[in-house]
Each structure stands twice: as C-alpha cells, then as structure tokens.
PDB file of C-alpha atoms in Angstrom:
ATOM      1  CA  MET A   1     112.915  65.777 -97.653  1.00 47.00           C
ATOM      2  CA  PRO A   2     115.912  68.090 -97.020  1.00 55.00           C
ATOM      3  CA  GLY A   3     118.411  66.672 -94.577  1.00 56.00           C
ATOM      4  CA  LYS A   4     116.986  63.140 -94.685  1.00 59.00           C
ATOM      5  CA  LEU A   5     119.654  60.477 -95.025  1.00 60.00           C
ATOM      6  CA  HIS A   6     119.092  58.016 -97.863  1.00 67.00           C
ATOM      7  CA  LEU A   7     121.116  54.814 -97.931  1.00 71.00           C
ATOM      8  CA  LYS A   8     121.385  52.603-100.931  1.00 79.00           C
ATOM      9  CA  PRO A   9     120.218  49.028-100.301  1.00 82.00           C
ATOM     10  CA  GLN A  10     123.763  47.719-100.726  1.00 83.00           C
ATOM     11  CA  ARG A  11     125.127  50.245 -98.202  1.00 84.00           C
ATOM     12  CA  ARG A  12     122.343  49.397 -95.755  1.00 84.00           C
ATOM     13  CA  ARG A  13     123.159  45.694 -96.002  1.00 87.00           C
ATOM     14  CA  GLN A  14     126.835  46.448 -95.377  1.00 86.00           C
ATOM     15  CA  LEU A  15     126.033  48.452 -92.244  1.00 88.00           C
ATOM     16  CA  LEU A  16     123.716  45.735 -90.964  1.00 89.00           C
ATOM     17  CA  LEU A  17     126.393  43.131 -91.642  1.00 91.00           C
ATOM     18  CA  LEU A  18     128.989  45.189 -89.765  1.00 92.00           C
ATOM     19  CA  ALA A  19     126.604  45.663 -86.828  1.00 91.00           C
ATOM     20  CA  ALA A  20     125.866  41.938 -86.723  1.00 92.00           C
ATOM     21  CA  LEU A  21     129.575  41.126 -86.913  1.00 93.00           C
ATOM     22  CA  GLY A  22     130.337  43.587 -84.100  1.00 91.00           C
ATOM     23  CA  PHE A  23     127.568  42.095 -81.956  1.00 93.00           C
ATOM     24  CA  PHE A  24     128.898  38.583 -82.579  1.00 93.00           C
ATOM     25  CA  LEU A  25     132.493  39.540 -81.793  1.00 89.00           C
ATOM     26  CA  LEU A  26     131.473  41.356 -78.602  1.00 91.00           C
ATOM     27  CA  ASN A  27     129.602  38.305 -77.357  1.00 94.00           C
ATOM     28  CA  ALA A  28     132.414  35.983 -78.430  1.00 88.00           C
ATOM     29  CA  VAL A  29     134.949  38.012 -76.449  1.00 87.00           C
ATOM     30  CA  ALA A  30     132.582  38.091 -73.438  1.00 90.00           C
ATOM     31  CA  PHE A  31     132.099  34.309 -73.593  1.00 92.00           C
ATOM     32  CA  PHE A  32     135.852  33.753 -73.830  1.00 87.00           C
ATOM     33  CA  HIS A  33     136.469  35.988 -70.786  1.00 86.00           C
ATOM     34  CA  ALA A  34     133.653  34.345 -68.820  1.00 91.00           C
ATOM     35  CA  TRP A  35     134.992  30.872 -69.608  1.00 91.00           C
ATOM     36  CA  ARG A  36     138.516  31.743 -68.486  1.00 88.00           C
ATOM     37  CA  PHE A  37     137.164  33.428 -65.353  1.00 90.00           C
ATOM     38  CA  THR A  38     135.214  30.332 -64.307  1.00 94.00           C
ATOM     39  CA  HIS A  39     137.506  27.541 -65.550  1.00 93.00           C
ATOM     40  CA  PHE A  40     140.946  27.012 -64.068  1.00 94.00           C
ATOM     41  CA  VAL A  41     143.852  25.689 -66.111  1.00 88.00           C
ATOM     42  CA  ALA A  42     146.303  23.083 -64.833  1.00 83.00           C
ATOM     43  CA  SER A  43     149.307  25.345 -64.249  1.00 72.00           C
ATOM     44  CA  GLY A  44     150.964  28.680 -64.932  1.00 64.00           C
ATOM     45  CA  LEU A  45     151.082  32.118 -63.344  1.00 63.00           C
ATOM     46  CA  HIS A  46     147.876  33.894 -62.377  1.00 63.00           C
ATOM     47  CA  THR A  47     147.220  37.302 -63.933  1.00 65.00           C
ATOM     48  CA  ASP A  48     147.877  40.090 -61.408  1.00 60.00           C
ATOM     49  CA  ASN A  49     144.934  41.884 -59.821  1.00 66.00           C
ATOM     50  CA  PRO A  50     143.592  44.716 -62.038  1.00 63.00           C
ATOM     51  CA  GLU A  51     144.872  47.437 -59.711  1.00 62.00           C
ATOM     52  CA  GLN A  52     148.411  46.027 -60.059  1.00 64.00           C
ATOM     53  CA  LEU A  53     148.495  46.091 -63.874  1.00 63.00           C
ATOM     54  CA  SER A  54     150.036  48.785 -66.079  1.00 71.00           C
ATOM     55  CA  GLY A  55     148.029  50.436 -68.863  1.00 68.00           C
ATOM     56  CA  PRO A  56     149.319  48.167 -71.657  1.00 73.00           C
ATOM     57  CA  GLN A  57     148.843  45.104 -69.441  1.00 69.00           C
ATOM     58  CA  LYS A  58     145.215  46.069 -68.783  1.00 65.00           C
ATOM     59  CA  LEU A  59     144.597  46.377 -72.522  1.00 65.00           C
ATOM     60  CA  TRP A  60     146.143  42.957 -73.080  1.00 66.00           C
ATOM     61  CA  VAL A  61     143.952  41.404 -70.376  1.00 66.00           C
ATOM     62  CA  LEU A  62     140.869  43.068 -71.866  1.00 64.00           C
ATOM     63  CA  ALA A  63     141.742  41.516 -75.227  1.00 65.00           C
ATOM     64  CA  THR A  64     142.808  38.040 -74.093  1.00 65.00           C
ATOM     65  CA  GLY A  65     141.213  37.412 -70.683  1.00 66.00           C
ATOM     66  CA  ILE A  66     142.889  36.462 -67.427  1.00 71.00           C
ATOM     67  CA  LYS A  67     145.190  33.514 -66.844  1.00 76.00           C
ATOM     68  CA  ASN A  68     143.608  31.438 -64.129  1.00 86.00           C
ATOM     69  CA  PRO A  69     145.654  28.420 -62.950  1.00 91.00           C
ATOM     70  CA  LYS A  70     143.988  26.137 -60.442  1.00 94.00           C
ATOM     71  CA  PRO A  71     144.795  27.339 -56.908  1.00 94.00           C
ATOM     72  CA  VAL A  72     147.145  25.035 -55.035  1.00 92.00           C
ATOM     73  CA  THR A  73     147.860  24.295 -51.395  1.00 91.00           C
ATOM     74  CA  THR A  74     150.727  26.532 -50.293  1.00 89.00           C
ATOM     75  CA  ALA A  75     151.097  25.496 -46.636  1.00 96.00           C
ATOM     76  CA  ARG A  76     150.114  22.808 -44.162  1.00 97.00           C
ATOM     77  CA  PRO A  77     148.539  23.288 -40.731  1.00 98.00           C
ATOM     78  CA  PRO A  78     150.987  23.772 -37.849  1.00 96.00           C
ATOM     79  CA  PHE A  79     148.540  21.848 -35.644  1.00 98.00           C
ATOM     80  CA  ALA A  80     147.412  18.213 -35.713  1.00 98.00           C
ATOM     81  CA  TYR A  81     144.830  17.448 -38.387  1.00 98.00           C
ATOM     82  CA  GLN A  82     143.258  14.754 -40.563  1.00 98.00           C
ATOM     83  CA  THR A  83     142.675  14.960 -44.311  1.00 98.00           C
ATOM     84  CA  ILE A  84     139.068  13.952 -44.964  1.00 98.00           C
ATOM     85  CA  CYS A  85     137.407  13.763 -48.377  1.00 98.00           C
ATOM     86  CA  LEU A  86     133.698  14.578 -48.543  1.00 98.00           C
ATOM     87  CA  GLY A  87     131.187  14.163 -51.349  1.00 98.00           C
ATOM     88  CA  SER A  88     129.471  17.129 -52.971  1.00 98.00           C
ATOM     89  CA  PRO A  89     127.306  17.490 -56.094  1.00 97.00           C
ATOM     90  CA  ASN A  90     130.347  19.294 -57.533  1.00 98.00           C
ATOM     91  CA  GLY A  91     132.786  16.436 -56.884  1.00 97.00           C
ATOM     92  CA  ARG A  92     135.107  15.216 -54.148  1.00 98.00           C
ATOM     93  CA  LEU A  93     136.098  17.884 -51.620  1.00 98.00           C
ATOM     94  CA  GLU A  94     139.398  17.762 -49.740  1.00 98.00           C
ATOM     95  CA  THR A  95     139.159  19.026 -46.160  1.00 98.00           C
ATOM     96  CA  TRP A  96     141.425  19.342 -43.134  1.00 98.00           C
ATOM     97  CA  TYR A  97     139.779  18.493 -39.837  1.00 98.00           C
ATOM     98  CA  SER A  98     141.371  19.347 -36.501  1.00 98.00           C
ATOM     99  CA  ALA A  99     139.603  18.494 -33.254  1.00 97.00           C
ATOM    100  CA  VAL A 100     140.251  20.074 -29.857  1.00 97.00           C
ATOM    101  CA  PRO A 101     139.325  18.454 -26.513  1.00 96.00           C
ATOM    102  CA  ASN A 102     135.940  19.471 -25.069  1.00 95.00           C
ATOM    103  CA  ALA A 103     135.231  21.642 -28.104  1.00 96.00           C
ATOM    104  CA  ARG A 104     132.661  24.435 -27.837  1.00 95.00           C
ATOM    105  CA  GLY A 105     131.650  23.614 -31.407  1.00 96.00           C
ATOM    106  CA  THR A 106     133.206  23.341 -34.849  1.00 97.00           C
ATOM    107  CA  VAL A 107     134.052  26.221 -37.176  1.00 98.00           C
ATOM    108  CA  ALA A 108     133.838  25.403 -40.907  1.00 98.00           C
ATOM    109  CA  LEU A 109     136.137  27.716 -42.868  1.00 98.00           C
ATOM    110  CA  PHE A 110     135.593  28.573 -46.551  1.00 98.00           C
ATOM    111  CA  HIS A 111     138.011  30.510 -48.754  1.00 98.00           C
ATOM    112  CA  GLY A 112     137.533  33.086 -51.513  1.00 97.00           C
ATOM    113  CA  TYR A 113     137.993  33.158 -55.281  1.00 95.00           C
ATOM    114  CA  THR A 114     141.304  31.769 -56.647  1.00 93.00           C
ATOM    115  CA  SER A 115     142.328  30.687 -53.151  1.00 96.00           C
ATOM    116  CA  SER A 116     142.474  27.521 -51.059  1.00 97.00           C
ATOM    117  CA  LYS A 117     142.021  26.261 -47.522  1.00 98.00           C
ATOM    118  CA  SER A 118     145.715  26.840 -46.791  1.00 98.00           C
ATOM    119  CA  LYS A 119     145.051  30.601 -46.837  1.00 97.00           C
ATOM    120  CA  LEU A 120     142.923  30.310 -43.698  1.00 98.00           C
ATOM    121  CA  LEU A 121     145.408  28.662 -41.344  1.00 98.00           C
ATOM    122  CA  THR A 122     145.845  31.713 -39.123  1.00 98.00           C
ATOM    123  CA  GLU A 123     142.092  32.030 -38.672  1.00 98.00           C
ATOM    124  CA  ALA A 124     141.798  28.299 -37.975  1.00 98.00           C
ATOM    125  CA  ALA A 125     144.557  28.441 -35.342  1.00 98.00           C
ATOM    126  CA  THR A 126     142.750  31.328 -33.638  1.00 98.00           C
ATOM    127  CA  PHE A 127     139.497  29.380 -33.445  1.00 98.00           C
ATOM    128  CA  ARG A 128     141.349  26.388 -31.988  1.00 98.00           C
ATOM    129  CA  ARG A 129     142.832  28.622 -29.249  1.00 98.00           C
ATOM    130  CA  LEU A 130     139.290  29.786 -28.501  1.00 97.00           C
ATOM    131  CA  GLY A 131     138.205  26.178 -27.963  1.00 97.00           C
ATOM    132  CA  TYR A 132     136.705  25.236 -31.331  1.00 97.00           C
ATOM    133  CA  SER A 133     137.460  22.317 -33.595  1.00 98.00           C
ATOM    134  CA  VAL A 134     137.968  23.420 -37.203  1.00 98.00           C
ATOM    135  CA  LEU A 135     137.291  22.053 -40.674  1.00 98.00           C
ATOM    136  CA  LEU A 136     138.948  23.802 -43.624  1.00 98.00           C
ATOM    137  CA  THR A 137     137.609  23.015 -47.107  1.00 98.00           C
ATOM    138  CA  ASP A 138     138.842  23.458 -50.654  1.00 98.00           C
ATOM    139  CA  PHE A 139     135.862  24.331 -52.811  1.00 98.00           C
ATOM    140  CA  ALA A 140     135.421  22.121 -55.872  1.00 98.00           C
ATOM    141  CA  GLY A 141     137.938  23.168 -58.522  1.00 96.00           C
ATOM    142  CA  ASN A 142     140.361  24.541 -55.921  1.00 97.00           C
ATOM    143  CA  GLY A 143     143.343  23.125 -54.036  1.00 96.00           C
ATOM    144  CA  GLY A 144     143.071  19.394 -53.452  1.00 97.00           C
ATOM    145  CA  SER A 145     139.412  19.095 -54.468  1.00 98.00           C
ATOM    146  CA  GLU A 146     138.182  17.683 -57.763  1.00 97.00           C
ATOM    147  CA  GLY A 147     137.372  19.666 -60.870  1.00 96.00           C
ATOM    148  CA  ASN A 148     138.446  22.929 -62.462  1.00 96.00           C
ATOM    149  CA  VAL A 149     135.219  24.989 -62.429  1.00 97.00           C
ATOM    150  CA  CYS A 150     134.545  27.961 -60.135  1.00 97.00           C
ATOM    151  CA  THR A 151     131.207  29.793 -60.261  1.00 98.00           C
ATOM    152  CA  VAL A 152     132.179  32.513 -57.736  1.00 97.00           C
ATOM    153  CA  GLY A 153     129.665  31.403 -55.135  1.00 98.00           C
ATOM    154  CA  HIS A 154     126.728  29.711 -56.889  1.00 98.00           C
ATOM    155  CA  HIS A 155     127.684  26.041 -57.198  1.00 98.00           C
ATOM    156  CA  GLU A 156     130.012  26.489 -54.198  1.00 98.00           C
ATOM    157  CA  ALA A 157     126.908  26.856 -52.023  1.00 98.00           C
ATOM    158  CA  GLU A 158     126.370  23.120 -52.536  1.00 98.00           C
ATOM    159  CA  ASP A 159     129.864  22.499 -51.137  1.00 98.00           C
ATOM    160  CA  VAL A 160     129.003  24.591 -48.064  1.00 98.00           C
ATOM    161  CA  ALA A 161     125.809  22.590 -47.595  1.00 98.00           C
ATOM    162  CA  ALA A 162     127.625  19.246 -47.935  1.00 98.00           C
ATOM    163  CA  VAL A 163     130.277  20.223 -45.364  1.00 98.00           C
ATOM    164  CA  VAL A 164     127.926  21.739 -42.800  1.00 98.00           C
ATOM    165  CA  ARG A 165     125.482  18.831 -42.945  1.00 97.00           C
ATOM    166  CA  TRP A 166     128.323  16.336 -42.576  1.00 97.00           C
ATOM    167  CA  LEU A 167     129.526  18.173 -39.477  1.00 97.00           C
ATOM    168  CA  GLN A 168     126.046  18.503 -38.010  1.00 96.00           C
ATOM    169  CA  ARG A 169     125.602  14.731 -38.195  1.00 94.00           C
ATOM    170  CA  ARG A 170     128.783  14.257 -36.136  1.00 89.00           C
ATOM    171  CA  GLN A 171     129.248  17.327 -33.953  1.00 72.00           C
ATOM    172  CA  GLY A 172     127.320  19.775 -31.830  1.00 83.00           C
ATOM    173  CA  GLN A 173     127.191  23.408 -32.869  1.00 94.00           C
ATOM    174  CA  VAL A 174     128.585  24.307 -36.297  1.00 97.00           C
ATOM    175  CA  LEU A 175     129.655  27.842 -37.122  1.00 98.00           C
ATOM    176  CA  ILE A 176     130.836  29.229 -40.469  1.00 98.00           C
ATOM    177  CA  TYR A 177     133.770  31.528 -41.142  1.00 98.00           C
ATOM    178  CA  ALA A 178     133.893  32.475 -44.808  1.00 98.00           C
ATOM    179  CA  ASN A 179     135.735  34.949 -46.977  1.00 97.00           C
ATOM    180  CA  SER A 180     134.496  36.818 -50.092  1.00 97.00           C
ATOM    181  CA  MET A 181     133.238  34.160 -52.536  1.00 98.00           C
ATOM    182  CA  GLY A 182     132.925  31.742 -49.629  1.00 98.00           C
ATOM    183  CA  ALA A 183     130.745  34.260 -47.795  1.00 98.00           C
ATOM    184  CA  VAL A 184     128.415  34.571 -50.801  1.00 98.00           C
ATOM    185  CA  ALA A 185     128.278  30.780 -51.115  1.00 98.00           C
ATOM    186  CA  THR A 186     127.366  30.598 -47.417  1.00 98.00           C
ATOM    187  CA  LEU A 187     124.545  33.112 -47.825  1.00 98.00           C
ATOM    188  CA  ARG A 188     123.120  31.190 -50.779  1.00 98.00           C
ATOM    189  CA  ALA A 189     123.454  27.868 -48.945  1.00 98.00           C
ATOM    190  CA  GLU A 190     121.328  29.231 -46.124  1.00 98.00           C
ATOM    191  CA  ALA A 191     118.840  31.186 -48.227  1.00 98.00           C
ATOM    192  CA  GLU A 192     118.186  28.570 -50.928  1.00 98.00           C
ATOM    193  CA  LEU A 193     119.547  25.201 -49.748  1.00 98.00           C
ATOM    194  CA  GLY A 194     118.244  25.172 -46.183  1.00 97.00           C
ATOM    195  CA  VAL A 195     121.576  25.151 -44.318  1.00 98.00           C
ATOM    196  CA  ARG A 196     121.210  26.179 -40.648  1.00 97.00           C
ATOM    197  CA  PRO A 197     124.509  26.837 -38.825  1.00 97.00           C
ATOM    198  CA  THR A 198     124.712  28.246 -35.311  1.00 97.00           C
ATOM    199  CA  ALA A 199     126.340  31.487 -36.481  1.00 98.00           C
ATOM    200  CA  ASN A 200     128.060  33.132 -39.449  1.00 98.00           C
ATOM    201  CA  LEU A 201     131.270  35.145 -39.490  1.00 98.00           C
ATOM    202  CA  LEU A 202     131.479  36.607 -42.999  1.00 98.00           C
ATOM    203  CA  GLU A 203     134.265  38.646 -44.564  1.00 98.00           C
ATOM    204  CA  CYS A 204     133.569  41.008 -47.483  1.00 98.00           C
ATOM    205  CA  PRO A 205     130.815  39.243 -49.452  1.00 98.00           C
ATOM    206  CA  TYR A 206     130.104  41.061 -52.721  1.00 97.00           C
ATOM    207  CA  GLY A 207     126.608  42.408 -53.346  1.00 97.00           C
ATOM    208  CA  SER A 208     125.829  40.558 -56.586  1.00 97.00           C
ATOM    209  CA  MET A 209     127.604  38.852 -59.461  1.00 96.00           C
ATOM    210  CA  LEU A 210     126.866  41.842 -61.682  1.00 96.00           C
ATOM    211  CA  GLU A 211     128.293  44.260 -59.128  1.00 93.00           C
ATOM    212  CA  THR A 212     131.506  42.287 -58.734  1.00 89.00           C
ATOM    213  CA  ALA A 213     131.920  42.091 -62.521  1.00 91.00           C
ATOM    214  CA  GLN A 214     131.395  45.845 -62.743  1.00 91.00           C
ATOM    215  CA  SER A 215     133.980  46.435 -60.011  1.00 85.00           C
ATOM    216  CA  ARG A 216     136.578  44.531 -62.068  1.00 79.00           C
ATOM    217  CA  PHE A 217     136.110  46.967 -64.928  1.00 81.00           C
ATOM    218  CA  ARG A 218     136.098  49.961 -62.580  1.00 80.00           C
ATOM    219  CA  SER A 219     139.419  48.818 -61.132  1.00 75.00           C
ATOM    220  CA  MET A 220     140.847  48.890 -64.663  1.00 72.00           C
ATOM    221  CA  HIS A 221     139.326  52.353 -65.259  1.00 76.00           C
ATOM    222  CA  VAL A 222     137.256  51.276 -68.252  1.00 78.00           C
ATOM    223  CA  PRO A 223     133.445  51.445 -68.741  1.00 85.00           C
ATOM    224  CA  SER A 224     131.669  48.401 -67.349  1.00 88.00           C
ATOM    225  CA  PHE A 225     128.701  48.435 -69.726  1.00 90.00           C
ATOM    226  CA  PRO A 226     127.974  46.330 -71.714  1.00 91.00           C
ATOM    227  CA  MET A 227     130.893  43.935 -71.110  1.00 90.00           C
ATOM    228  CA  ALA A 228     130.182  43.344 -67.403  1.00 93.00           C
ATOM    229  CA  ASN A 229     126.586  42.414 -68.215  1.00 96.00           C
ATOM    230  CA  LEU A 230     127.689  40.097 -71.028  1.00 96.00           C
ATOM    231  CA  LEU A 231     130.293  38.458 -68.779  1.00 94.00           C
ATOM    232  CA  VAL A 232     127.626  37.691 -66.198  1.00 97.00           C
ATOM    233  CA  LEU A 233     125.261  36.415 -68.870  1.00 97.00           C
ATOM    234  CA  TRP A 234     127.758  34.039 -70.487  1.00 96.00           C
ATOM    235  CA  GLY A 235     129.461  33.095 -67.208  1.00 95.00           C
ATOM    236  CA  GLY A 236     126.145  31.776 -65.946  1.00 97.00           C
ATOM    237  CA  LEU A 237     124.998  30.129 -69.170  1.00 97.00           C
ATOM    238  CA  ALA A 238     128.370  28.396 -69.603  1.00 95.00           C
ATOM    239  CA  ASN A 239     127.945  26.876 -66.132  1.00 97.00           C
ATOM    240  CA  ASN A 240     124.213  26.103 -66.193  1.00 97.00           C
ATOM    241  CA  PHE A 241     122.783  28.810 -63.954  1.00 98.00           C
ATOM    242  CA  TRP A 242     121.318  32.316 -64.227  1.00 97.00           C
ATOM    243  CA  ALA A 243     124.131  34.447 -62.834  1.00 97.00           C
ATOM    244  CA  PHE A 244     122.049  37.627 -62.533  1.00 97.00           C
ATOM    245  CA  ASP A 245     120.275  35.910 -59.617  1.00 97.00           C
ATOM    246  CA  LEU A 246     123.580  35.409 -57.758  1.00 98.00           C
ATOM    247  CA  ASP A 247     122.793  38.188 -55.293  1.00 98.00           C
ATOM    248  CA  ALA A 248     124.088  38.195 -51.713  1.00 98.00           C
ATOM    249  CA  THR A 249     121.812  41.067 -50.704  1.00 97.00           C
ATOM    250  CA  ARG A 250     118.724  39.101 -51.710  1.00 97.00           C
ATOM    251  CA  TYR A 251     120.036  36.014 -49.923  1.00 98.00           C
ATOM    252  CA  ALA A 252     120.723  38.019 -46.754  1.00 98.00           C
ATOM    253  CA  SER A 253     117.070  39.049 -46.471  1.00 98.00           C
ATOM    254  CA  LYS A 254     116.135  35.378 -45.961  1.00 97.00           C
ATOM    255  CA  ILE A 255     118.699  34.650 -43.253  1.00 95.00           C
ATOM    256  CA  LYS A 256     117.949  34.688 -39.542  1.00 96.00           C
ATOM    257  CA  THR A 257     121.263  33.138 -38.434  1.00 97.00           C
ATOM    258  CA  PRO A 258     123.270  35.407 -36.083  1.00 98.00           C
ATOM    259  CA  THR A 259     125.811  37.001 -38.403  1.00 98.00           C
ATOM    260  CA  LEU A 260     128.993  39.025 -37.994  1.00 98.00           C
ATOM    261  CA  LEU A 261     129.791  41.028 -41.142  1.00 98.00           C
ATOM    262  CA  LEU A 262     133.402  42.191 -41.605  1.00 98.00           C
ATOM    263  CA  TRP A 263     134.610  44.705 -44.208  1.00 98.00           C
ATOM    264  CA  GLY A 264     137.743  46.737 -44.994  1.00 98.00           C
ATOM    265  CA  THR A 265     137.231  50.423 -45.764  1.00 98.00           C
ATOM    266  CA  ALA A 266     139.886  50.362 -48.524  1.00 97.00           C
ATOM    267  CA  ASP A 267     138.441  47.310 -50.302  1.00 95.00           C
ATOM    268  CA  PRO A 268     138.732  47.874 -54.095  1.00 90.00           C
ATOM    269  CA  ARG A 269     136.455  44.926 -54.906  1.00 90.00           C
ATOM    270  CA  VAL A 270     133.533  45.272 -52.496  1.00 95.00           C
ATOM    271  CA  THR A 271     132.073  48.726 -51.966  1.00 94.00           C
ATOM    272  CA  ARG A 272     130.638  50.300 -48.843  1.00 97.00           C
ATOM    273  CA  HIS A 273     127.285  50.480 -50.658  1.00 96.00           C
ATOM    274  CA  GLU A 274     127.275  46.711 -51.222  1.00 97.00           C
ATOM    275  CA  THR A 275     128.248  46.031 -47.608  1.00 98.00           C
ATOM    276  CA  ASP A 276     125.647  48.472 -46.238  1.00 98.00           C
ATOM    277  CA  ALA A 277     122.945  46.801 -48.350  1.00 98.00           C
ATOM    278  CA  ILE A 278     123.855  43.276 -47.215  1.00 98.00           C
ATOM    279  CA  TYR A 279     123.986  44.306 -43.566  1.00 98.00           C
ATOM    280  CA  ALA A 280     120.647  46.113 -43.774  1.00 98.00           C
ATOM    281  CA  ALA A 281     119.048  43.075 -45.430  1.00 98.00           C
ATOM    282  CA  LEU A 282     120.151  40.540 -42.787  1.00 98.00           C
ATOM    283  CA  SER A 283     116.971  39.635 -40.936  1.00 96.00           C
ATOM    284  CA  GLY A 284     118.455  37.949 -37.874  1.00 96.00           C
ATOM    285  CA  PRO A 285     120.737  39.108 -35.026  1.00 97.00           C
ATOM    286  CA  LYS A 286     123.707  40.870 -36.566  1.00 98.00           C
ATOM    287  CA  GLN A 287     126.893  42.725 -35.837  1.00 98.00           C
ATOM    288  CA  ARG A 288     129.265  44.633 -38.120  1.00 98.00           C
ATOM    289  CA  GLN A 289     132.896  45.651 -37.889  1.00 98.00           C
ATOM    290  CA  ASN A 290     134.785  47.834 -40.378  1.00 98.00           C
ATOM    291  CA  PHE A 291     138.579  47.702 -40.570  1.00 98.00           C
ATOM    292  CA  PRO A 292     140.058  51.121 -41.470  1.00 98.00           C
ATOM    293  CA  GLY A 293     142.543  51.023 -44.322  1.00 98.00           C
ATOM    294  CA  SER A 294     142.173  47.282 -44.981  1.00 98.00           C
ATOM    295  CA  GLY A 295     141.580  46.113 -48.533  1.00 96.00           C
ATOM    296  CA  HIS A 296     140.311  42.802 -49.902  1.00 95.00           C
ATOM    297  CA  GLU A 297     142.610  40.933 -47.551  1.00 96.00           C
ATOM    298  CA  PRO A 298     142.689  39.185 -44.163  1.00 97.00           C
ATOM    299  CA  TYR A 299     141.877  41.809 -41.559  1.00 98.00           C
ATOM    300  CA  TRP A 300     144.337  40.416 -39.026  1.00 98.00           C
ATOM    301  CA  TRP A 301     147.137  41.635 -41.313  1.00 98.00           C
ATOM    302  CA  LYS A 302     146.634  45.251 -40.229  1.00 98.00           C
ATOM    303  CA  HIS A 303     144.274  44.939 -37.266  1.00 98.00           C
ATOM    304  CA  LYS A 304     145.145  41.708 -35.465  1.00 98.00           C
ATOM    305  CA  LYS A 305     143.927  42.777 -32.012  1.00 98.00           C
ATOM    306  CA  LEU A 306     140.716  44.342 -33.326  1.00 98.00           C
ATOM    307  CA  TRP A 307     139.978  41.290 -35.465  1.00 98.00           C
ATOM    308  CA  GLU A 308     140.568  38.858 -32.587  1.00 98.00           C
ATOM    309  CA  ARG A 309     138.563  40.983 -30.145  1.00 98.00           C
ATOM    310  CA  THR A 310     135.649  41.275 -32.573  1.00 98.00           C
ATOM    311  CA  VAL A 311     135.561  37.566 -33.375  1.00 98.00           C
ATOM    312  CA  THR A 312     135.874  36.540 -29.720  1.00 97.00           C
ATOM    313  CA  GLY A 313     133.140  38.927 -28.611  1.00 97.00           C
ATOM    314  CA  PHE A 314     130.741  37.804 -31.316  1.00 98.00           C
ATOM    315  CA  LEU A 315     131.262  34.121 -30.568  1.00 96.00           C
ATOM    316  CA  GLY A 316     130.516  34.726 -26.913  1.00 93.00           C
ATOM    317  CA  VAL A 317     127.232  36.432 -27.738  1.00 89.00           C
ATOM    318  CA  ALA A 318     126.160  34.142 -30.613  1.00 85.00           C
ATOM    319  CA  GLN A 319     126.433  30.946 -28.571  1.00 74.00           C
ATOM    320  CA  THR A 320     124.345  32.285 -25.691  1.00 72.00           C
ATOM    321  CA  ARG A 321     121.295  33.057 -27.849  1.00 67.00           C
TER     322      ARG A 321
END
C-alpha cells in the first residue's frame, strides 16, 4: 500500500532492542534517584533545594540524584530536658523530653524531611511558655535516632504512634505539632494505626507522595511525567510499601481529631490545591491559617505574632471540646 512503512526484520529487532534498553535505563535512573532520596549517607553536604540550583546544576542533579547526608542535631534546648530513647518498629528513637510544673498536657513535636528535632526548639519553647510539657523526636534515620532510611511519612507514622502511645501511658492529654513530612506521618498514624491525640497542629502536609514528587520536577522546570511516577513506584518498592497510597488527603477524611492546618502562600513544595483538599477532607473540628508570603519554612520567621496568636487560640478551643 502507498505510504505504508515497511521495516526489515533486522531493523525492527534493532528498534525493539533500543526501546527495551531505553525503558531499562529510565527505570534504572528512577530507582537510583529513589534510593538516594530515601537513604541517607553518613556525611557530606546536602544538595541545595531545586529552586536554589542553576541550570547546569539542575541537569547534574537530574543525571546523578541528590546528595542526602543524614540530618544531624545542630542545637540543644535552652531549657531543661532529658534525653529519652524509645522503641519503634523502625529502630531506636532519640527524644528530648522537657516537663513543666502543672502541665496542661504534652505536645509531641515531629520534624520534616531532611531535618531533626533541633529545628523545632523555638516551637517547643513557645509551648512550654503556654504551660505544656514537650517531647521532641528524631524520626528513625534522622538526628540521633537509629538507621538511615526515610520514607517521607509512611514508615515514620509508626514512630509517631510509638511516641504518642508512650506519652499517653504516662501523661494526660497529648497533642501533636508536626511539620511537612511529620504532618503526613501524623495523618497516617491516626488514619491507619489508630493513634488518638487530643489535637493536631499541622504545618504544610503535602497532598500525596506523587504530588510531592511532581512538585520537585516542577521546581526544576522540567516535565514530571514519567519520572515522578517512576520515582514513587521504585521509592515504595525499595522500602517495602506501595507509595502511591501515601496520600494525606485520603488520610484526612478518616480523622476526627480537632486539627489546625497551617500553610504559607508562597510555599514552592505544597500547593494551595493540596492544602485546600486536605482541609476539606478533615472530618472533625478544624481551623486553618494561611501565612502570606511564607514558603516551606517555619511561619514564625515572618509572622511571629500571627503564628503565636493562632496556636494559642486553637489550643484554648481544642482543649475545651
């Protein structure tokens, strides 16, 4: 037939071989990236955030993956505290516990990705001034805790459950303050592991693992498909879970805990759409506060008074329910 393309058998085999090789290489690169994203190395400098990289640097990161040294403790509490090690299915967790006299309850604080408990000292000091004891935890693989694996919220939910249940056996009311990955881990701990705190104060949880992978590619101004999907696929399989089910919006629909949701309007990692969806899905009492011009960062940096007023007001309401 005129115009019909005829390929010789040898040429067809060559094209099929090239396609198979390309498919293999694409998946190999995705697995390599996923492994480096979820496994910390002992030391070195962390790759800058995507929005801080130059064009050539972004290309290099796309080709080689990020450098991900294990987060370390960068500061110590300015208040009295005890170092307590707790058991988790993920390994030994290092925590800092600081009690206040006649405490109104205890706030368990959980950090974000590539961070540590030492990044939450300002928040912890604020809760102590408000009359709460505090417990700051390094997730497994971070800071002083065992391991080198980070699953961006999935396995970390077991750490949240271990900490909260330990506190509930000893204390009265237990509240959770969690940032980014820690917020997603908290939502999963409540939705799937049966954790029941008195209240949640959650900063910038991402909508799903796929969405946060896609946002990484968007921040580098490159197409997210199919690499984001492959990263999620291999990131989960390499760590024994189905990462496409790591979905904070779905978790939120199962949660009746009073929840304060905090978000910065200039956040390059978590979109307004993701935050709107999580807030709409929350099935219990809820409150939301946006912080104009704040990115994926502590909101007290730019809005200290608003952050303190919002947190104080929510705590007053949540503990009277």
